[in-house]
Coordinates of C-alpha atoms and ligand atoms in Angstrom, one line a residue:
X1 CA 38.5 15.2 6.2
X2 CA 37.6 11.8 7.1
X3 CA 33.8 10.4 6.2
X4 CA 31.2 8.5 8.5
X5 CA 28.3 7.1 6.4
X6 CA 25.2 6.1 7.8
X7 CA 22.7 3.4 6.2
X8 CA 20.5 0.6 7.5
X9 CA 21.2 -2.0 5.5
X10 CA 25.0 -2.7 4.7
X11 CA 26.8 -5.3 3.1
X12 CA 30.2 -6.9 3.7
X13 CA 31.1 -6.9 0.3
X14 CA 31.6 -10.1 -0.5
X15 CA 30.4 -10.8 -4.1
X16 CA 29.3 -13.9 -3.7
X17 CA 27.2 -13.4 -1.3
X18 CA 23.7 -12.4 -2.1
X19 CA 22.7 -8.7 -1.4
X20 CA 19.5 -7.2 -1.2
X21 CA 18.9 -3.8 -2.5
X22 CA 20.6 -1.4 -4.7
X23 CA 22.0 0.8 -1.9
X24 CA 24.0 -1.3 -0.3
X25 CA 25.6 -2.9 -3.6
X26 CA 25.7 1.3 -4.8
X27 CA 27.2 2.3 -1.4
X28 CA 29.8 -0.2 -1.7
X29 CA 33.0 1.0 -4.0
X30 CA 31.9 4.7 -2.2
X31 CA 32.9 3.0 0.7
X32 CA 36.2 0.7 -0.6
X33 CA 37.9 3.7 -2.1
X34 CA 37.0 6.7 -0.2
X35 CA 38.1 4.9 3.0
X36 CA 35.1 5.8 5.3
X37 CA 33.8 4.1 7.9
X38 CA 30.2 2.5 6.9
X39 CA 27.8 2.5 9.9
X40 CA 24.6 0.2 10.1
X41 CA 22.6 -2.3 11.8
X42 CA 24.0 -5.6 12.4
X43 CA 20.7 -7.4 11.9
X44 CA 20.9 -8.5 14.8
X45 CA 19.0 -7.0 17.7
X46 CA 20.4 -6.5 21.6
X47 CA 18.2 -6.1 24.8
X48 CA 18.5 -3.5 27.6
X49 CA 19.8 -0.4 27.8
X50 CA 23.1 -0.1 25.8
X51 CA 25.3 2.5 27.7
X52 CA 28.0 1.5 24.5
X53 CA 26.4 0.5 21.9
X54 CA 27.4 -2.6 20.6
X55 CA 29.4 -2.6 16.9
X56 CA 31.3 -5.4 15.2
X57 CA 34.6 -3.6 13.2
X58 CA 35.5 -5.0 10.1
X59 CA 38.2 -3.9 7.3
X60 CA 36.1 -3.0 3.6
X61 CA 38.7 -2.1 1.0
X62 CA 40.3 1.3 2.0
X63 CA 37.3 1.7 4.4
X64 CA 35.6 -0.2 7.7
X65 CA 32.0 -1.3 8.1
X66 CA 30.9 -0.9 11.6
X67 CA 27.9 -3.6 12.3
X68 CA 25.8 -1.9 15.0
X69 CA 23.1 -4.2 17.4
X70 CA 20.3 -2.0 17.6
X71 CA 18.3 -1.7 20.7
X72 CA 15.6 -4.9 20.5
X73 CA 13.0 -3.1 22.2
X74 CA 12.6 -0.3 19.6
X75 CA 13.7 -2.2 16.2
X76 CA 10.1 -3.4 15.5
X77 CA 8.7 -0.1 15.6
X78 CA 11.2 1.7 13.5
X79 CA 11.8 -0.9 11.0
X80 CA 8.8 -2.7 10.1
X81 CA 6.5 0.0 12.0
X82 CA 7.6 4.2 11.3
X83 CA 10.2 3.4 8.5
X84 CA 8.4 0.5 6.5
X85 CA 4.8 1.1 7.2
X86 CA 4.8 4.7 7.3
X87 CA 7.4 6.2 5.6
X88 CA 8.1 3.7 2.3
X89 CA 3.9 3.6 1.6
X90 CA 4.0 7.1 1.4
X91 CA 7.2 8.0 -0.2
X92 CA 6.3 5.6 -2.9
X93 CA 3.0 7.3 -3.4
X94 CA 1.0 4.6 -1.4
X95 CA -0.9 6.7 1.3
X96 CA -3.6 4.1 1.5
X97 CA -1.2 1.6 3.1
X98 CA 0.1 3.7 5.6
X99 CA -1.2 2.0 9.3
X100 CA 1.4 2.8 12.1
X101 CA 0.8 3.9 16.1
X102 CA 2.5 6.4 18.3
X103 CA 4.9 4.0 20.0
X104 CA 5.7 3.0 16.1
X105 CA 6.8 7.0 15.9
X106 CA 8.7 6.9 19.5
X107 CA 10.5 4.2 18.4
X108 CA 11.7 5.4 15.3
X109 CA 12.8 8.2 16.7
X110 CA 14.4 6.2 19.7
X111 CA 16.7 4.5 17.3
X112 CA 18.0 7.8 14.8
X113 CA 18.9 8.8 18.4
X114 CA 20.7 5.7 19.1
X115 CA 22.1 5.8 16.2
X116 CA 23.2 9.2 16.8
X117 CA 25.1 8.2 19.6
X118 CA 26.6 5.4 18.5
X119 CA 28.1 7.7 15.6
X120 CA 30.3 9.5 18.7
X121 CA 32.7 6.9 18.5
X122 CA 33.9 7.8 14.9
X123 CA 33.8 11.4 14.9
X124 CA 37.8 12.8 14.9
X125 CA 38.4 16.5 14.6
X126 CA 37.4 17.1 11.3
X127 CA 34.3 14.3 10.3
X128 CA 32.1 14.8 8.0
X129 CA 28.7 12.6 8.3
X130 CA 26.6 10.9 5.0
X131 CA 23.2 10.0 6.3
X132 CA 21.4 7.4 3.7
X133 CA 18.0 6.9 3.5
X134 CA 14.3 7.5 5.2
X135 CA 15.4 5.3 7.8
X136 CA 17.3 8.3 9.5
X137 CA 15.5 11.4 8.5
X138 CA 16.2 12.9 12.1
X139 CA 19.6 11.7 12.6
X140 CA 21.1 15.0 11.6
X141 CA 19.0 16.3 13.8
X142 CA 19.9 14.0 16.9
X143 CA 23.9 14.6 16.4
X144 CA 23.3 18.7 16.3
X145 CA 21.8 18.2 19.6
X146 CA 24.6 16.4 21.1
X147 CA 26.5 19.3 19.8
X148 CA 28.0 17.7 15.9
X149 CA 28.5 20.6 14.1
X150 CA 30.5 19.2 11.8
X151 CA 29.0 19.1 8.3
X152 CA 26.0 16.4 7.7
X153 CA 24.6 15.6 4.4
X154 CA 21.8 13.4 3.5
X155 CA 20.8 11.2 0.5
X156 CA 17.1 9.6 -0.4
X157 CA 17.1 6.9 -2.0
X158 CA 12.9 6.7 -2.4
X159 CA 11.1 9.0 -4.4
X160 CA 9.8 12.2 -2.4
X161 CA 5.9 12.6 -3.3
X162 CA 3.5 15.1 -3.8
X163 CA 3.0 17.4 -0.4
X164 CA -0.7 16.0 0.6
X165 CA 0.4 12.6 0.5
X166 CA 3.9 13.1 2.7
X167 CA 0.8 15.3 5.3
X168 CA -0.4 11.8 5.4
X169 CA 2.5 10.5 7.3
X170 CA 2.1 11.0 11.0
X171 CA 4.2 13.8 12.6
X172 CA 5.6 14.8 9.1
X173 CA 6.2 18.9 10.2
X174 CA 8.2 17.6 13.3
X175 CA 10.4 15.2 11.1
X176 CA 11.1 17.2 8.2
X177 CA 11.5 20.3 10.4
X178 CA 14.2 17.8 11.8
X179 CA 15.5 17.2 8.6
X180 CA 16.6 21.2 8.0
X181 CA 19.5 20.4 10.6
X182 CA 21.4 18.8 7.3
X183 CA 23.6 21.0 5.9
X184 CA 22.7 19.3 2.4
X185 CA 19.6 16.8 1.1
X186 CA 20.1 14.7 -1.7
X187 CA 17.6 13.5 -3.6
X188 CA 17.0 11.1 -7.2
X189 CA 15.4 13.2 -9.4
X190 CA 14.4 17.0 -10.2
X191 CA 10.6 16.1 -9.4
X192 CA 11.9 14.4 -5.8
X193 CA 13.2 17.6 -5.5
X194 CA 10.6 20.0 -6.2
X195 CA 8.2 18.5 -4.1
X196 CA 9.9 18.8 -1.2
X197 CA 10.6 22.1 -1.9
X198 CA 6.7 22.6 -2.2
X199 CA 5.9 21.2 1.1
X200 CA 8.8 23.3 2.6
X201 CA 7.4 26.3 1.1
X202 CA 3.6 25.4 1.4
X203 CA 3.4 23.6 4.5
X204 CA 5.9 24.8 6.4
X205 CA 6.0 28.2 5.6
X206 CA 9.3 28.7 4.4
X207 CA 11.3 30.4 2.2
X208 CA 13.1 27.9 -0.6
X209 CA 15.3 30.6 -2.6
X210 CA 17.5 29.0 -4.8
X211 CA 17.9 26.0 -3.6
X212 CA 18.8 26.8 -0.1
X213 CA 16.2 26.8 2.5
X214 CA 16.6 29.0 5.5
X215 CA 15.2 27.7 9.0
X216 CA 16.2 27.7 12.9
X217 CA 18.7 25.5 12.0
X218 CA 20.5 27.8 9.5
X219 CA 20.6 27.2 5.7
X220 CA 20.2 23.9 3.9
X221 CA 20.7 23.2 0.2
X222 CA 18.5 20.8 -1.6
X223 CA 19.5 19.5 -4.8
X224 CA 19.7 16.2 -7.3
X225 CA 22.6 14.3 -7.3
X226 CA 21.2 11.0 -9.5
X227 CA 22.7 8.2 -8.5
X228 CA 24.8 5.6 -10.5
X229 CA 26.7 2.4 -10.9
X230 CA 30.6 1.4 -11.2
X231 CA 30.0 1.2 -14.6
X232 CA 33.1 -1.0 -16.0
X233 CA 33.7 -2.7 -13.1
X234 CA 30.3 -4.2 -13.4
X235 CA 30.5 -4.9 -17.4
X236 CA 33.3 -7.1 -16.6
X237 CA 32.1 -9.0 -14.0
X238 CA 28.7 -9.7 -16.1
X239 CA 31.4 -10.6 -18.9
X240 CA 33.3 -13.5 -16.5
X241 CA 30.1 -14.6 -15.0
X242 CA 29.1 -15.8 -18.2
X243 CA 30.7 -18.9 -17.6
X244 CA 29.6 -19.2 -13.9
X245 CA 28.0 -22.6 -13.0
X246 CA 24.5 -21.5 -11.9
X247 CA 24.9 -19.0 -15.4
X248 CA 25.8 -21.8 -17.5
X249 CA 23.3 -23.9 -16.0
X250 CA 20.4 -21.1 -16.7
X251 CA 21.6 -21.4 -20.5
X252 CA 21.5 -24.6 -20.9
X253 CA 18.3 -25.2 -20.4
X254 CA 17.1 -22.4 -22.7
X255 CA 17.1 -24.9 -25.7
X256 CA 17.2 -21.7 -27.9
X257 CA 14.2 -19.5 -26.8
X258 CA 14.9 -16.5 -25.1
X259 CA 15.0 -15.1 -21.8
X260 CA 13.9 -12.2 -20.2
X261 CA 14.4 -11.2 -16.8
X262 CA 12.9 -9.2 -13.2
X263 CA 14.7 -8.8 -10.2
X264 CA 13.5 -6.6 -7.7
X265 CA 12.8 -7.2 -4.0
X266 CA 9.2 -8.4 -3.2
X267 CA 7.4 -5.0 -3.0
X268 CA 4.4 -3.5 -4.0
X269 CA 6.5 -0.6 -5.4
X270 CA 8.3 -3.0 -7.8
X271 CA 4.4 -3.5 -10.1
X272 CA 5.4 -7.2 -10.8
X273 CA 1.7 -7.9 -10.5
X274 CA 1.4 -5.8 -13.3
X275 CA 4.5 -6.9 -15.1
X276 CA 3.3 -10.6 -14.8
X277 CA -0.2 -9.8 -15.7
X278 CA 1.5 -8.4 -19.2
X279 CA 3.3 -11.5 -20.1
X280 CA 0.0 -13.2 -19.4
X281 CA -1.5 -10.4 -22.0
X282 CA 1.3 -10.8 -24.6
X283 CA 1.2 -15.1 -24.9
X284 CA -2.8 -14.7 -24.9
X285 CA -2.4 -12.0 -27.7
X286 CA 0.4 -13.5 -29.5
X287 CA 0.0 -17.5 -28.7
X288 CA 3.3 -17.6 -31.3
X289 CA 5.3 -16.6 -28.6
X290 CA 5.0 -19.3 -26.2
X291 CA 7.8 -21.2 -26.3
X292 CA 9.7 -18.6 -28.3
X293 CA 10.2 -17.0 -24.9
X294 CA 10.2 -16.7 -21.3
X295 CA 10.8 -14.8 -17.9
X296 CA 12.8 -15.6 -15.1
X297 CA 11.5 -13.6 -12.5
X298 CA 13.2 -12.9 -9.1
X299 CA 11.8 -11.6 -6.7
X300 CA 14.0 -11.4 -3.3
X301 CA 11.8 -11.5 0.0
X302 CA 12.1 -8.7 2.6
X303 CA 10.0 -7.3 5.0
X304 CA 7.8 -10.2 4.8
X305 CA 6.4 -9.6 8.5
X306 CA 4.5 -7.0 7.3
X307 CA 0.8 -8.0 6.0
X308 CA 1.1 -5.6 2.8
X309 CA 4.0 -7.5 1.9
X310 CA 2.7 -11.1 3.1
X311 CA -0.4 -10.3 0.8
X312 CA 1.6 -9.4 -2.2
X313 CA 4.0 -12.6 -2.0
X314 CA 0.6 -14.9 -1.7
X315 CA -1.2 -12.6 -4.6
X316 CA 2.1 -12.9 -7.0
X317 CA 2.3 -16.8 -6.3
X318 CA -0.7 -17.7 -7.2
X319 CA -1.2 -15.2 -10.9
X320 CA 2.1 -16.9 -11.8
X321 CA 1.1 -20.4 -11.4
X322 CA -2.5 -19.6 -12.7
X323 CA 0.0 -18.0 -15.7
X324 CA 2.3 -21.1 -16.3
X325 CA -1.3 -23.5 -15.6
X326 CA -2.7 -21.9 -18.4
X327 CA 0.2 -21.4 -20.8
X328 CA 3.1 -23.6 -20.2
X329 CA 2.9 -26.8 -21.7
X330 CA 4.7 -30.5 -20.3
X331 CA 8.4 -29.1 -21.6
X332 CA 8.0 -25.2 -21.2
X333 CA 7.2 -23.0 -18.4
X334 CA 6.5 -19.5 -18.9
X335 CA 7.8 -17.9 -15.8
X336 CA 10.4 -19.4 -13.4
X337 CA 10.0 -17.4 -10.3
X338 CA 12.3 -17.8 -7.8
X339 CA 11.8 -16.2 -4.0
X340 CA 15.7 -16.1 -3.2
X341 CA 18.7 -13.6 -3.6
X342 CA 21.5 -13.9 -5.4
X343 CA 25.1 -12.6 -5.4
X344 CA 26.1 -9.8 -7.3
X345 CA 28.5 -12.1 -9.6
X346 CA 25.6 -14.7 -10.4
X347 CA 23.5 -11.3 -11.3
X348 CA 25.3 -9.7 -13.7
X349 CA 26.0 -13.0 -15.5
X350 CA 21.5 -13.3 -15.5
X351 CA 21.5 -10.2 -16.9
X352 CA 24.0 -10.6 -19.7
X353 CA 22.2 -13.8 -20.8
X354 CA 18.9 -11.8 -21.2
X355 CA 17.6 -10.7 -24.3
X356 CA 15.1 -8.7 -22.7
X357 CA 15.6 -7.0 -19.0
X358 CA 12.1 -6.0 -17.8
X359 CA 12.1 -3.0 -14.7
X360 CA 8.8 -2.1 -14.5
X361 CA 8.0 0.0 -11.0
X362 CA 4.6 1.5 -10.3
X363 CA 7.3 4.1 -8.5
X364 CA 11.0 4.1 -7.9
X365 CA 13.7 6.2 -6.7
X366 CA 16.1 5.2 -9.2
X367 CA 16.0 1.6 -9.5
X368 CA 19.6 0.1 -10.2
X369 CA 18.7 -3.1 -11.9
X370 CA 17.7 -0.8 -14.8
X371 CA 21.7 0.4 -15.1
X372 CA 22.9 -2.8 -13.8
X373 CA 21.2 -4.7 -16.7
X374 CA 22.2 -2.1 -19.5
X375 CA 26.2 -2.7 -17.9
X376 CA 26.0 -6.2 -18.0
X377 CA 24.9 -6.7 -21.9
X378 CA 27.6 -7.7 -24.7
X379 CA 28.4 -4.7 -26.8
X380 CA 28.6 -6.8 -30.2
X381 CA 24.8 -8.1 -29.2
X382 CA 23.0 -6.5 -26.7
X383 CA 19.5 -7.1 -24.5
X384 CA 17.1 -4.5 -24.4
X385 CA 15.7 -2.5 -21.4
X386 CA 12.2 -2.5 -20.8
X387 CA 11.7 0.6 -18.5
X388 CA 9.2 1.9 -16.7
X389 CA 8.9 5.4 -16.8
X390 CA 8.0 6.0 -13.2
X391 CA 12.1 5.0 -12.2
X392 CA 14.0 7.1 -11.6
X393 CA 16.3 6.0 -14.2
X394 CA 14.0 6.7 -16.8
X395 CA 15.3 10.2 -16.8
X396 CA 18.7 9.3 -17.6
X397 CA 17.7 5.5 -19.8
X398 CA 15.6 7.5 -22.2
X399 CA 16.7 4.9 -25.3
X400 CA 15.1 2.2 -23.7
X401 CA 11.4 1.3 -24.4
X402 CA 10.3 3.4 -21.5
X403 CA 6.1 2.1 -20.1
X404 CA 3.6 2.8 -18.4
X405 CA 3.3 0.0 -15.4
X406 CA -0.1 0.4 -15.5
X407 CA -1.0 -0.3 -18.9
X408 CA -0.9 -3.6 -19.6
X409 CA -1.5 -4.1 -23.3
X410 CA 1.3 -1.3 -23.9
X411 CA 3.8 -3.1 -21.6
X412 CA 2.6 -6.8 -23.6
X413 CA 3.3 -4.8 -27.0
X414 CA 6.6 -3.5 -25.7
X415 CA 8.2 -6.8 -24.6
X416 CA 7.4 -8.4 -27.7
X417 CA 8.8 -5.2 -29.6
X418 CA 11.9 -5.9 -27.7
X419 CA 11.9 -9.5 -28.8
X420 CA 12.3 -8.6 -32.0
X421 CA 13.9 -5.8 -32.4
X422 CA 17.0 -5.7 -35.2
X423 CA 20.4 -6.1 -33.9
X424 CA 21.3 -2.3 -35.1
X425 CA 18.3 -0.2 -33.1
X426 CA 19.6 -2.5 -30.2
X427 CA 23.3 -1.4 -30.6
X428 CA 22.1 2.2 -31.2
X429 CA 19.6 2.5 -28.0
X430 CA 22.2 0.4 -25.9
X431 CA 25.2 2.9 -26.8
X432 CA 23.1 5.9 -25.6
X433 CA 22.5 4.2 -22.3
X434 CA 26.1 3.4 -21.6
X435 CA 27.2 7.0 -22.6
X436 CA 25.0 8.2 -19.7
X437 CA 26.0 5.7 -17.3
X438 CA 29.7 6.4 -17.6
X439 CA 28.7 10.4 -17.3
X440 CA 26.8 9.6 -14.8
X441 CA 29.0 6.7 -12.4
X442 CA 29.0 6.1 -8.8
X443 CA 32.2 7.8 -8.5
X444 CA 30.7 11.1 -10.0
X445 CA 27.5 10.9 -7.6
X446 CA 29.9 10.6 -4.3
X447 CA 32.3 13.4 -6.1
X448 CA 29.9 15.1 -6.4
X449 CA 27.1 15.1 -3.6
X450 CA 30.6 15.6 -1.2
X451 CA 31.7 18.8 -2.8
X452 CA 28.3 20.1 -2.7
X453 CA 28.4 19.3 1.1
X454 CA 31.4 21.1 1.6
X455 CA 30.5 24.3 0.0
X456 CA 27.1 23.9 1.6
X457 CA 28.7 23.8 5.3
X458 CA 30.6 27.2 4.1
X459 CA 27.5 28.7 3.2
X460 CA 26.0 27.7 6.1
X461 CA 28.5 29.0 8.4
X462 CA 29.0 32.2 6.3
X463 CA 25.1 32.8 7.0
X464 CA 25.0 32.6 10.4
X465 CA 23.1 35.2 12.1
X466 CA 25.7 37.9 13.9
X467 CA 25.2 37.7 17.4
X468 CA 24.5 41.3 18.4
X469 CA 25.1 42.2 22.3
X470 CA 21.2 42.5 23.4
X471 CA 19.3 45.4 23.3
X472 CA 20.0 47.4 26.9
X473 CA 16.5 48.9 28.1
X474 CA 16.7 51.2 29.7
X475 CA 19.7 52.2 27.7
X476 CA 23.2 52.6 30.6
X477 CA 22.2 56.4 29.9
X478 CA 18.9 56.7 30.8
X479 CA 18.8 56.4 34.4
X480 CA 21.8 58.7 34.5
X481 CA 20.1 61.2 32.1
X482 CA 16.6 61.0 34.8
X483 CA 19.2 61.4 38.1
X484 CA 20.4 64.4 36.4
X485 CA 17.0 65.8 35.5
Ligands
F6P1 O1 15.1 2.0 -2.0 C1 15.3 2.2 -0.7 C2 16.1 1.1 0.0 O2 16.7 1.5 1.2 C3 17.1 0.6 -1.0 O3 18.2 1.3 -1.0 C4 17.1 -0.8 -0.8 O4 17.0 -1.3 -2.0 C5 15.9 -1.2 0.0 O5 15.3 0.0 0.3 C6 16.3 -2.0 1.1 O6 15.2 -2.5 1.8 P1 15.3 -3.4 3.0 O7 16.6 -3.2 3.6 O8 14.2 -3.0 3.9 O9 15.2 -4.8 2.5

């Protein structure tokens, strides 16, 4: 059975080029071994009506990325309007930021049918379909009505919130009713889980009996299939890195104090206002730290054409200069903090020279930096992870000094726990968190989410309804029965 999956954002695969995002670096190796075809936008936007859509073919691995031009007219509303303005507020708990129009909503739903179409060209006889992501919740939906009946899966990345605040999302019944086309939904954790299976139940008034809900559609399982990382293959890079230029660089100019490290994408999700604000609590509290060490801080700009996200990067620049004005001193500054992305080599060689990787989300899906970082450290001396335990990856990293984001003077008292924490609790929490990640690779998530779609499809076609002839009234007899009297 050959594999189509479906994301926004792609990546070529080059690793030294910088990517943005844990998806596409996750999706990756799914997509070199298995040998399917990756679909996604291009980045680049086309005008007019497309009657082919437009998509640049390129060898990945065993697989092929196909680089699709969406349709210019509708890719404001659906990416910085319905998906990031609607949707990621609200799946990350953020109803208060939700501000999106009708035409935002047409155009979303204008492109998952684009989309849809587009994915016509690389269906064969027997194709299954992977659908990533809040950015197509009604694909699934779109290719059952131009007659796919193939089996469709779908995996979200972003947490899935409590039911009032997803009833906050403009026409929320009419998407997720669109969403029971899938023959299987993924999703992070067992919470993600549960709470959509409370707004199936409670909102939409259907029945969720053991994991399978049953709609017009036909059934759809719902389950958790945590995602992971390519475990060894990213301990070695991180272990060659170590000598890369910018790496070497970085180290250089430690002059012995040590390092600890953020790197998320600019978003409010990511609580590096609150992450900042507790190294500004922990040198204030502890002056004999400054100097001892400091944080590198990346923070990758995306979305910036949306005002929540212009207001965070202008809020975040100036608490960390107002945090280095009032610390740093003419040969030491507290926080570098850098507004660029880096490859995934240069990364994992960051991470491996950090004593102290800090992943502190107000709310996260999974949040791959967490894994990535534990991955990257040297067995004979590793970092520690400072974890917030609103990630996803909390469930799994529970030997890491796990935080609340929103507590500052516990997140100040954690990082300077971690900075001087003996080498053997370091080995012991660090060996925990690797056991997990090898149980719990990228290989196993893809194994596993695409058996569970195959036995899904079964059960769905084994539970279709039996088409009885219709009901006959008068019944063929009747009118014979009243001629004869
Ligand atoms: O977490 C959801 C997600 O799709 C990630 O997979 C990825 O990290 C991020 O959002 C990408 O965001 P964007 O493509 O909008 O920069």
């Amino acid at each position: 059975m050959s594999l189509v999956v479906v994301s926004n954002r792609i990546t070529r695969g080059n690793a030294n080029e910088p990517v943005t995002g844990g998806l596409a670096a996750a999706l990756l190796p799914v997509v070199e071994k298995s040998g399917a075809i990756w679909v996604g936008s291009s980045g680049r936007v086309r005008e007019g009506a497309q009657k082919e859509p437009f998509a640049e073919i390129e060898a990945l691995g065993a697989g092929a990325l196909a680089m699709l031009d969406l349709p210019a007219a509708h890719y404001g509303g659906y990416y910085e309007g319905f998906a990031n303005s609607a949707l990621w507020p609200a799946l990350h708990s953020r109803a208060d930021l939700i501000c999106v129009s009708q035409g935002d909503y047409l155009s979303y739903r204008e492109v998952n049918a684009f989309m849809a179409r587009a994915l016509l060209r690389f269906r064969k006889p027997e194709t299954a379909f992977w659908i990533q992501d809040y950015h197509f919740l009604a694909l699934g939906a779109e290719l059952r009505d131009l007659g796919v009946n193939e089996p469709i899966g779908f995996f979200l990345h972003t947490p899935w919130p409590a039911r009032d605040i997803i009833e906050g999302v403009p026409h929320h019944r009419e998407l997720v009713e669109a969403m029971l086309a899938y023959d299987l939904i993924g999703f992070q954790t067992e919470d993600d889980c549960e709470n959509f299976a409370s707004y199936i139940s409670s909102s939409l008034g259907l029945v969720v009996d053991d994991g399978v809900v049953t709609s017009k559609h036909g059934t759809t399982r719902i389950a958790v299939f945590p995602i992971g990382i390519d475990v060894e293959k990213f301990a070695r890079q991180a272990a060659k890195a170590i000598s890369h230029p910018d790496v070497s660089r970085l180290r250089r100019s430690l002059n012995g104090e040590k390092l600890a490290i953020g790197v998320d994408r600019l978003d409010y999700s990511k609580g590096l206002v609150n992450r900042v604000s507790a190294f500004d609590r922990m040198w204030t509290v502890q002056p004999s730290l400054a100097r001892t060490v400091s944080l590198l801080q990346i923070a990758t700009p995306s979305r910036g054409a949306i005002e929540a996200y212009g207001n965070l990067q202008s809020e975040l620049a100036k608490l960390v200069s107002d945090v280095n004005g009032r610390h740093g001193e003419v040969d030491w500054t507290p926080i570098r903090y850098l507004n660029k992305g880096f490859s995934q080599t240069v990364l994992a060689g960051l991470y491996r020279t950090a004593q102290v990787g800090v992943v502190t989300p107000l709310h996260d899906g999974m949040n791959l930096v967490a894994k990535e970082y534990v991955a990257a450290q040297n067995p004979a001396d590793p970092g520690v992870l400072v974890l917030s335990k609103f990630a996803g990856a909390a469930n799994e990293l529970d030997t890491a000094l796990l935080v609340n984001p929103h507590d500052i003077d516990g997140m100040a008292r954690a990082i300077a726990t971690a900075l001087s924490m003996p080498l053997l609790e370091r080995r012991m929490r660090w060996e925990a968190m690797m056991a997990k990640l090898r149980r719990h690779s990228i290989q196993q998530w893809f194994t596993s989410f695409f058996e569970t779609l195959q036995n899904a499809r079964a059960e769905r076609e084994a539970m279709q309804p039996v088409v009885e002839p219709p009901v006959q009234w008068p019944p063929a007899a009747f009118g014979q029965r009243l001629i004869a009297g």
